[in-house]
């Protein structure tokens, strides 16, 4: 049975299991191209992809650009900081302008939750949410799932511990959702201010690293402290204090490596806060695989979506 194409990819929750499986299996095929001398395929020749990033990004932006160019699409980066946005142009006016340029796909990142879906509602082009505020980051979740599926083709019963600032993390929202959907057990660890008792009651919550390690996770997924979203509220006393309680310190790393646990992080990493330097060269640290797999996943997503009124 063929699975109908979607116009937009805004979050994980509305995706059917078959849609998730389709993206993961297509990503595996695209990844097989990466070891070839010529990595490019003509799949999206003649299509135009536009990246519209209102928030900073290193890996997500370049990953989408590389993915689009490996599919032979033309790619334009709409530079918000040098555009009329700084002169006060609204999001919808900006989108209307971009619509007139007839792009096929818009990749959006914005600090406010809901902006990607707002744009999707007003645009003929496909929209991919590359992170909206605290809300969602679906391609990150797909690439994380893909990375773990390379290790365990079936995630049922695997235990994944997510550590850190859940409250402000779009990655945690999307990634915990996909891990759960794929059958993994997900637990979280962090200060009570960042993982309130009243939220996420379907997730197991730990308050100390010892308690969480005792649960015997297979994977520890570290989140970046979202400094830009903390405002002036003191969610925890200091970064040093955070590291002592919730970071992978030298001592914890020795235990984690001794037990052969996998470590993940969406990047960018704050060394000395979420983890110590030594983690970066640990052979079960999956950060580089996450980055590489991000390109394959984004190729699969760009290939899968279809703009409104497109004839092919
Ligand atoms: C994440 C993001 O921007 O949400 N980074 C990313 O996309 N690789 C995580 C973060 O910034 O903490």
mmCIF file of C-alpha atoms and ligand atoms in Angstrom:
data_model
loop_
_atom_site.group_PDB
_atom_site.id
_atom_site.type_symbol
_atom_site.label_atom_id
_atom_site.label_comp_id
_atom_site.label_asym_id
_atom_site.label_seq_id
_atom_site.Cartn_x
_atom_site.Cartn_y
_atom_site.Cartn_z
ATOM 1 C CA UNK A 1 0.000 0.000 0.000
ATOM 2 C CA UNK A 2 1.441 3.341 -0.922
ATOM 3 C CA UNK A 3 1.492 6.008 1.761
ATOM 4 C CA UNK A 4 0.083 9.386 0.678
ATOM 5 C CA UNK A 5 2.559 12.232 0.715
ATOM 6 C CA UNK A 6 2.213 14.978 3.261
ATOM 7 C CA UNK A 7 2.506 18.652 2.483
ATOM 8 C CA UNK A 8 4.251 19.603 5.745
ATOM 9 C CA UNK A 9 6.298 18.117 8.556
ATOM 10 C CA UNK A 10 5.526 20.113 11.699
ATOM 11 C CA UNK A 11 5.787 17.635 14.578
ATOM 12 C CA UNK A 12 6.033 13.918 15.321
ATOM 13 C CA UNK A 13 2.697 13.345 17.060
ATOM 14 C CA UNK A 14 0.444 13.407 13.937
ATOM 15 C CA UNK A 15 2.651 11.004 11.969
ATOM 16 C CA UNK A 16 1.320 7.481 11.468
ATOM 17 C CA UNK A 17 3.634 4.592 12.341
ATOM 18 C CA UNK A 18 3.934 3.763 8.630
ATOM 19 C CA UNK A 19 5.014 7.311 7.857
ATOM 20 C CA UNK A 20 7.765 7.153 10.466
ATOM 21 C CA UNK A 21 8.910 3.792 9.101
ATOM 22 C CA UNK A 22 8.872 5.123 5.539
ATOM 23 C CA UNK A 23 11.124 8.066 6.416
ATOM 24 C CA UNK A 24 13.508 5.831 8.385
ATOM 25 C CA UNK A 25 13.811 3.284 5.617
ATOM 26 C CA UNK A 26 14.241 5.892 2.875
ATOM 27 C CA UNK A 27 16.896 7.580 4.997
ATOM 28 C CA UNK A 28 18.822 4.288 5.114
ATOM 29 C CA UNK A 29 18.816 4.207 1.317
ATOM 30 C CA UNK A 30 19.993 7.793 1.069
ATOM 31 C CA UNK A 31 22.710 7.132 3.631
ATOM 32 C CA UNK A 32 24.086 4.349 1.454
ATOM 33 C CA UNK A 33 24.993 7.064 -1.092
ATOM 34 C CA UNK A 34 27.303 8.848 1.344
ATOM 35 C CA UNK A 35 30.165 6.403 0.828
ATOM 36 C CA UNK A 36 30.054 6.887 -2.940
ATOM 37 C CA UNK A 37 32.369 9.278 -4.735
ATOM 38 C CA UNK A 38 29.358 11.038 -6.273
ATOM 39 C CA UNK A 39 26.885 11.614 -3.447
ATOM 40 C CA UNK A 40 24.316 13.461 -5.476
ATOM 41 C CA UNK A 41 21.084 12.077 -6.987
ATOM 42 C CA UNK A 42 18.726 13.904 -9.366
ATOM 43 C CA UNK A 43 15.581 13.275 -7.251
ATOM 44 C CA UNK A 44 14.646 16.926 -6.666
ATOM 45 C CA UNK A 45 16.108 18.512 -9.785
ATOM 46 C CA UNK A 46 14.134 21.621 -10.654
ATOM 47 C CA UNK A 47 12.772 22.035 -7.104
ATOM 48 C CA UNK A 48 13.636 25.001 -4.939
ATOM 49 C CA UNK A 49 14.207 24.796 -1.195
ATOM 50 C CA UNK A 50 14.378 27.885 0.968
ATOM 51 C CA UNK A 51 15.805 28.024 4.489
ATOM 52 C CA UNK A 52 14.165 30.631 6.708
ATOM 53 C CA UNK A 53 15.973 30.708 10.059
ATOM 54 C CA UNK A 54 14.946 33.334 12.602
ATOM 55 C CA UNK A 55 17.149 31.660 15.249
ATOM 56 C CA UNK A 56 20.822 30.707 15.086
ATOM 57 C CA UNK A 57 21.768 27.247 13.874
ATOM 58 C CA UNK A 58 24.936 25.478 12.827
ATOM 59 C CA UNK A 59 24.174 21.836 12.215
ATOM 60 C CA UNK A 60 20.466 21.915 11.373
ATOM 61 C CA UNK A 61 20.834 24.649 8.775
ATOM 62 C CA UNK A 62 23.872 23.149 7.065
ATOM 63 C CA UNK A 63 22.368 19.675 7.305
ATOM 64 C CA UNK A 64 19.238 20.791 5.420
ATOM 65 C CA UNK A 65 21.350 22.646 2.862
ATOM 66 C CA UNK A 66 23.547 19.624 2.254
ATOM 67 C CA UNK A 67 20.511 17.312 2.114
ATOM 68 C CA UNK A 68 18.777 19.515 -0.456
ATOM 69 C CA UNK A 69 21.854 19.842 -2.620
ATOM 70 C CA UNK A 70 22.521 16.084 -2.522
ATOM 71 C CA UNK A 71 19.016 15.715 -3.964
ATOM 72 C CA UNK A 72 19.927 18.258 -6.691
ATOM 73 C CA UNK A 73 17.416 20.864 -5.471
ATOM 74 C CA UNK A 74 18.357 24.525 -5.668
ATOM 75 C CA UNK A 75 18.778 26.007 -2.210
ATOM 76 C CA UNK A 76 18.458 29.610 -1.094
ATOM 77 C CA UNK A 77 19.165 30.797 2.387
ATOM 78 C CA UNK A 78 16.876 33.655 3.343
ATOM 79 C CA UNK A 79 19.058 35.678 5.635
ATOM 80 C CA UNK A 80 16.716 37.090 8.269
ATOM 81 C CA UNK A 81 19.320 39.395 9.800
ATOM 82 C CA UNK A 82 19.878 41.215 6.479
ATOM 83 C CA UNK A 83 16.259 41.096 5.257
ATOM 84 C CA UNK A 84 13.273 43.401 5.669
ATOM 85 C CA UNK A 85 12.393 41.401 8.781
ATOM 86 C CA UNK A 86 14.764 43.696 10.654
ATOM 87 C CA UNK A 87 12.744 46.610 9.259
ATOM 88 C CA UNK A 88 9.649 45.154 10.932
ATOM 89 C CA UNK A 89 8.114 43.084 8.140
ATOM 90 C CA UNK A 90 5.675 40.529 9.581
ATOM 91 C CA UNK A 91 6.128 36.789 9.190
ATOM 92 C CA UNK A 92 3.117 36.471 6.918
ATOM 93 C CA UNK A 93 4.202 39.346 4.693
ATOM 94 C CA UNK A 94 7.605 37.736 4.428
ATOM 95 C CA UNK A 95 5.972 34.425 3.519
ATOM 96 C CA UNK A 96 3.767 36.077 0.914
ATOM 97 C CA UNK A 97 6.861 37.538 -0.690
ATOM 98 C CA UNK A 98 8.536 34.139 -0.680
ATOM 99 C CA UNK A 99 5.392 32.513 -2.109
ATOM 100 C CA UNK A 100 5.582 34.841 -5.077
ATOM 101 C CA UNK A 101 9.032 33.423 -5.722
ATOM 102 C CA UNK A 102 7.420 29.964 -6.099
ATOM 103 C CA UNK A 103 9.690 27.957 -3.870
ATOM 104 C CA UNK A 104 8.652 24.336 -3.284
ATOM 105 C CA UNK A 105 9.744 23.862 0.286
ATOM 106 C CA UNK A 106 10.409 26.224 3.180
ATOM 107 C CA UNK A 107 12.494 25.087 6.147
ATOM 108 C CA UNK A 108 11.589 27.232 9.145
ATOM 109 C CA UNK A 109 13.221 27.824 12.509
ATOM 110 C CA UNK A 110 11.766 30.363 14.931
ATOM 111 C CA UNK A 111 11.922 31.117 18.645
ATOM 112 C CA UNK A 112 8.110 31.125 18.954
ATOM 113 C CA UNK A 113 6.151 27.878 19.128
ATOM 114 C CA UNK A 114 3.633 27.566 16.313
ATOM 115 C CA UNK A 115 5.359 29.731 13.700
ATOM 116 C CA UNK A 116 6.088 26.796 11.388
ATOM 117 C CA UNK A 117 2.419 25.779 11.366
ATOM 118 C CA UNK A 118 1.330 29.378 10.845
ATOM 119 C CA UNK A 119 3.541 29.561 7.772
ATOM 120 C CA UNK A 120 2.351 26.143 6.579
ATOM 121 C CA UNK A 121 -1.269 27.300 6.697
ATOM 122 C CA UNK A 122 -0.493 30.280 4.498
ATOM 123 C CA UNK A 123 1.836 28.692 2.062
ATOM 124 C CA UNK A 124 1.498 26.474 -0.984
ATOM 125 C CA UNK A 125 5.053 25.286 -0.421
ATOM 126 C CA UNK A 126 5.797 22.371 1.878
ATOM 127 C CA UNK A 127 6.988 23.502 5.279
ATOM 128 C CA UNK A 128 9.422 21.634 7.496
ATOM 129 C CA UNK A 129 9.686 22.717 11.099
ATOM 130 C CA UNK A 130 13.391 22.964 11.933
ATOM 131 C CA UNK A 131 12.587 23.924 15.532
ATOM 132 C CA UNK A 132 9.876 26.241 16.852
ATOM 133 C CA UNK A 133 10.392 27.618 20.348
ATOM 134 C CA UNK A 134 9.893 24.948 22.996
ATOM 135 C CA UNK A 135 7.458 23.034 20.844
ATOM 136 C CA UNK A 136 8.885 20.626 18.280
ATOM 137 C CA UNK A 137 11.908 19.589 16.245
ATOM 138 C CA UNK A 138 10.683 16.613 14.226
ATOM 139 C CA UNK A 139 13.738 16.011 12.028
ATOM 140 C CA UNK A 140 15.931 15.865 15.138
ATOM 141 C CA UNK A 141 13.623 13.199 16.564
ATOM 142 C CA UNK A 142 13.690 11.202 13.332
ATOM 143 C CA UNK A 143 17.477 11.320 13.121
ATOM 144 C CA UNK A 144 17.781 10.276 16.769
ATOM 145 C CA UNK A 145 15.456 7.331 16.179
ATOM 146 C CA UNK A 146 17.378 6.408 13.027
ATOM 147 C CA UNK A 147 20.684 6.513 14.941
ATOM 148 C CA UNK A 148 19.427 4.124 17.624
ATOM 149 C CA UNK A 149 17.770 1.845 15.061
ATOM 150 C CA UNK A 150 21.198 1.381 13.474
ATOM 151 C CA UNK A 151 22.285 -0.183 16.779
ATOM 152 C CA UNK A 152 19.050 -1.988 17.663
ATOM 153 C CA UNK A 153 16.636 -2.597 14.766
ATOM 154 C CA UNK A 154 13.901 -2.965 17.383
ATOM 155 C CA UNK A 155 13.810 -0.395 20.184
ATOM 156 C CA UNK A 156 11.139 -2.224 22.191
ATOM 157 C CA UNK A 157 12.114 -2.396 25.819
ATOM 158 C CA UNK A 158 15.301 -0.326 25.345
ATOM 159 C CA UNK A 159 15.711 2.192 28.145
ATOM 160 C CA UNK A 160 16.501 5.789 27.278
ATOM 161 C CA UNK A 161 17.264 8.397 29.914
ATOM 162 C CA UNK A 162 16.858 12.040 28.834
ATOM 163 C CA UNK A 163 18.786 14.440 31.054
ATOM 164 C CA UNK A 164 18.430 18.176 31.530
ATOM 165 C CA UNK A 165 16.196 21.055 30.585
ATOM 166 C CA UNK A 166 13.018 19.356 29.430
ATOM 167 C CA UNK A 167 10.869 22.366 30.077
ATOM 168 C CA UNK A 168 12.417 24.507 27.333
ATOM 169 C CA UNK A 169 13.477 21.741 24.973
ATOM 170 C CA UNK A 170 11.714 21.158 21.662
ATOM 171 C CA UNK A 171 14.193 18.319 21.093
ATOM 172 C CA UNK A 172 13.049 16.529 24.252
ATOM 173 C CA UNK A 173 9.387 16.877 23.301
ATOM 174 C CA UNK A 174 9.862 15.429 19.819
ATOM 175 C CA UNK A 175 12.523 12.888 20.666
ATOM 176 C CA UNK A 176 10.766 11.435 23.715
ATOM 177 C CA UNK A 177 7.621 11.099 21.594
ATOM 178 C CA UNK A 178 9.325 9.127 18.831
ATOM 179 C CA UNK A 179 11.295 6.890 21.221
ATOM 180 C CA UNK A 180 8.071 6.078 23.046
ATOM 181 C CA UNK A 181 6.255 5.401 19.754
ATOM 182 C CA UNK A 182 8.995 2.985 18.731
ATOM 183 C CA UNK A 183 8.563 1.004 21.916
ATOM 184 C CA UNK A 184 11.407 2.297 24.080
ATOM 185 C CA UNK A 185 10.995 3.096 27.760
ATOM 186 C CA UNK A 186 11.800 6.749 28.327
ATOM 187 C CA UNK A 187 12.757 8.337 31.638
ATOM 188 C CA UNK A 188 13.933 11.834 32.481
ATOM 189 C CA UNK A 189 16.372 13.307 34.961
ATOM 190 C CA UNK A 190 16.826 16.944 35.880
ATOM 191 C CA UNK A 191 16.054 19.652 38.415
ATOM 192 C CA UNK A 192 12.427 19.859 39.520
ATOM 193 C CA UNK A 193 12.243 23.380 38.099
ATOM 194 C CA UNK A 194 12.996 22.073 34.600
ATOM 195 C CA UNK A 195 10.971 18.849 34.838
ATOM 196 C CA UNK A 196 7.903 19.826 36.842
ATOM 197 C CA UNK A 197 6.058 17.013 38.610
ATOM 198 C CA UNK A 198 2.833 18.220 37.070
ATOM 199 C CA UNK A 199 4.042 17.671 33.478
ATOM 200 C CA UNK A 200 4.796 14.558 31.424
ATOM 201 C CA UNK A 201 3.139 12.108 33.755
ATOM 202 C CA UNK A 202 3.654 9.337 31.170
ATOM 203 C CA UNK A 203 7.425 9.628 31.709
ATOM 204 C CA UNK A 204 9.327 8.102 34.602
ATOM 205 C CA UNK A 205 11.146 10.888 36.485
ATOM 206 C CA UNK A 206 14.383 10.713 38.422
ATOM 207 C CA UNK A 207 15.874 13.420 40.585
ATOM 208 C CA UNK A 208 19.379 12.016 41.059
ATOM 209 C CA UNK A 209 21.850 10.531 38.612
ATOM 210 C CA UNK A 210 22.468 7.570 40.916
ATOM 211 C CA UNK A 211 18.818 6.683 40.998
ATOM 212 C CA UNK A 212 18.622 7.013 37.197
ATOM 213 C CA UNK A 213 21.698 4.819 36.588
ATOM 214 C CA UNK A 214 20.250 2.238 38.904
ATOM 215 C CA UNK A 215 17.340 1.953 36.440
ATOM 216 C CA UNK A 216 19.988 0.625 33.961
ATOM 217 C CA UNK A 217 19.380 2.757 30.891
ATOM 218 C CA UNK A 218 20.855 1.669 27.542
ATOM 219 C CA UNK A 219 21.228 5.255 26.339
ATOM 220 C CA UNK A 220 21.733 8.599 28.048
ATOM 221 C CA UNK A 221 20.474 11.520 25.964
ATOM 222 C CA UNK A 222 21.886 14.829 27.222
ATOM 223 C CA UNK A 223 20.081 18.092 26.495
ATOM 224 C CA UNK A 224 21.721 21.474 26.216
ATOM 225 C CA UNK A 225 20.769 23.995 28.864
ATOM 226 C CA UNK A 226 18.598 26.420 26.876
ATOM 227 C CA UNK A 227 20.243 29.590 28.191
ATOM 228 C CA UNK A 228 18.461 31.736 25.629
ATOM 229 C CA UNK A 229 15.076 30.586 26.986
ATOM 230 C CA UNK A 230 15.760 30.745 30.731
ATOM 231 C CA UNK A 231 15.215 34.499 31.091
ATOM 232 C CA UNK A 232 16.117 35.929 34.482
ATOM 233 C CA UNK A 233 14.548 33.099 36.479
ATOM 234 C CA UNK A 234 17.028 31.118 38.549
ATOM 235 C CA UNK A 235 16.059 27.566 37.530
ATOM 236 C CA UNK A 236 19.185 26.199 39.258
ATOM 237 C CA UNK A 237 21.881 27.880 41.378
ATOM 238 C CA UNK A 238 24.769 27.874 38.847
ATOM 239 C CA UNK A 239 26.135 25.978 35.861
ATOM 240 C CA UNK A 240 28.760 24.403 38.131
ATOM 241 C CA UNK A 241 26.040 23.142 40.418
ATOM 242 C CA UNK A 242 24.084 21.827 37.413
ATOM 243 C CA UNK A 243 27.170 19.958 36.184
ATOM 244 C CA UNK A 244 27.726 18.374 39.614
ATOM 245 C CA UNK A 245 24.166 17.079 39.813
ATOM 246 C CA UNK A 246 23.095 16.437 36.225
ATOM 247 C CA UNK A 247 26.254 16.516 34.100
ATOM 248 C CA UNK A 248 28.358 13.594 32.924
ATOM 249 C CA UNK A 249 31.292 14.327 35.258
ATOM 250 C CA UNK A 250 34.603 12.410 35.054
ATOM 251 C CA UNK A 251 33.410 10.086 37.768
ATOM 252 C CA UNK A 252 30.046 9.365 36.147
ATOM 253 C CA UNK A 253 31.682 8.984 32.761
ATOM 254 C CA UNK A 254 33.931 6.215 34.127
ATOM 255 C CA UNK A 255 30.826 4.369 35.299
ATOM 256 C CA UNK A 256 28.896 4.985 32.065
ATOM 257 C CA UNK A 257 31.819 3.815 29.902
ATOM 258 C CA UNK A 258 32.392 0.817 32.201
ATOM 259 C CA UNK A 259 28.801 -0.246 31.664
ATOM 260 C CA UNK A 260 29.002 0.407 27.911
ATOM 261 C CA UNK A 261 26.097 2.874 27.809
ATOM 262 C CA UNK A 262 25.523 4.970 24.701
ATOM 263 C CA UNK A 263 25.536 8.765 24.925
ATOM 264 C CA UNK A 264 23.651 11.182 22.683
ATOM 265 C CA UNK A 265 23.332 14.975 22.478
ATOM 266 C CA UNK A 266 21.629 17.071 19.781
ATOM 267 C CA UNK A 267 24.397 19.699 19.843
ATOM 268 C CA UNK A 268 25.647 22.281 20.330
ATOM 269 C CA UNK A 269 27.418 20.869 23.372
ATOM 270 C CA UNK A 270 28.386 22.957 26.382
ATOM 271 C CA UNK A 271 31.575 21.245 27.491
ATOM 272 C CA UNK A 272 31.927 21.276 31.256
ATOM 273 C CA UNK A 273 28.173 21.681 31.728
ATOM 274 C CA UNK A 274 26.335 18.700 30.183
ATOM 275 C CA UNK A 275 29.492 16.626 29.829
ATOM 276 C CA UNK A 276 33.254 16.538 30.282
ATOM 277 C CA UNK A 277 35.617 16.668 27.266
ATOM 278 C CA UNK A 278 36.508 12.986 27.448
ATOM 279 C CA UNK A 279 32.961 12.028 26.426
ATOM 280 C CA UNK A 280 33.536 13.490 22.978
ATOM 281 C CA UNK A 281 36.078 10.791 22.094
ATOM 282 C CA UNK A 282 34.178 7.888 23.703
ATOM 283 C CA UNK A 283 33.405 5.217 21.107
ATOM 284 C CA UNK A 284 29.788 4.935 22.262
ATOM 285 C CA UNK A 285 29.214 8.683 22.050
ATOM 286 C CA UNK A 286 26.822 8.979 19.085
ATOM 287 C CA UNK A 287 27.016 12.741 18.490
ATOM 288 C CA UNK A 288 28.849 12.476 15.159
ATOM 289 C CA UNK A 289 26.563 9.695 13.936
ATOM 290 C CA UNK A 290 23.576 11.909 14.830
ATOM 291 C CA UNK A 291 25.020 14.681 12.646
ATOM 292 C CA UNK A 292 25.719 12.368 9.710
ATOM 293 C CA UNK A 293 22.320 10.701 9.979
ATOM 294 C CA UNK A 294 20.676 14.115 10.083
ATOM 295 C CA UNK A 295 21.561 14.592 6.416
ATOM 296 C CA UNK A 296 20.043 11.234 5.408
ATOM 297 C CA UNK A 297 16.870 11.907 7.400
ATOM 298 C CA UNK A 298 16.474 15.370 5.914
ATOM 299 C CA UNK A 299 16.954 13.968 2.409
ATOM 300 C CA UNK A 300 14.188 11.462 3.167
ATOM 301 C CA UNK A 301 11.892 14.224 4.455
ATOM 302 C CA UNK A 302 12.530 16.548 1.512
ATOM 303 C CA UNK A 303 11.918 13.662 -0.873
ATOM 304 C CA UNK A 304 8.703 12.630 0.889
ATOM 305 C CA UNK A 305 6.839 15.926 1.199
ATOM 306 C CA UNK A 306 4.838 17.367 -1.634
ATOM 307 C CA UNK A 307 3.795 20.986 -2.064
ATOM 308 C CA UNK A 308 0.125 21.781 -2.670
ATOM 309 C CA UNK A 309 -0.956 21.654 -6.348
ATOM 310 C CA UNK A 310 2.255 19.999 -7.403
ATOM 311 C CA UNK A 311 1.739 17.802 -10.424
ATOM 312 C CA UNK A 312 4.426 15.171 -9.693
HETATM 313 C C1 LIG B 1 18.829 21.850 19.011
HETATM 314 C C2 LIG B 1 17.858 22.979 18.764
HETATM 315 O O1 LIG B 1 18.205 23.976 18.159
HETATM 316 O O2 LIG B 1 16.740 22.813 19.200
HETATM 317 N N1 LIG B 1 19.958 21.835 18.216
HETATM 318 C C3 LIG B 1 19.867 21.260 17.003
HETATM 319 O O3 LIG B 1 18.935 21.442 16.274
HETATM 320 N N2 LIG B 1 20.869 20.432 16.674
HETATM 321 C C4 LIG B 1 19.171 21.690 20.423
HETATM 322 C C5 LIG B 1 19.735 22.866 21.144
HETATM 323 O O4 LIG B 1 19.987 23.919 20.587
HETATM 324 O O5 LIG B 1 19.923 22.696 22.340
#
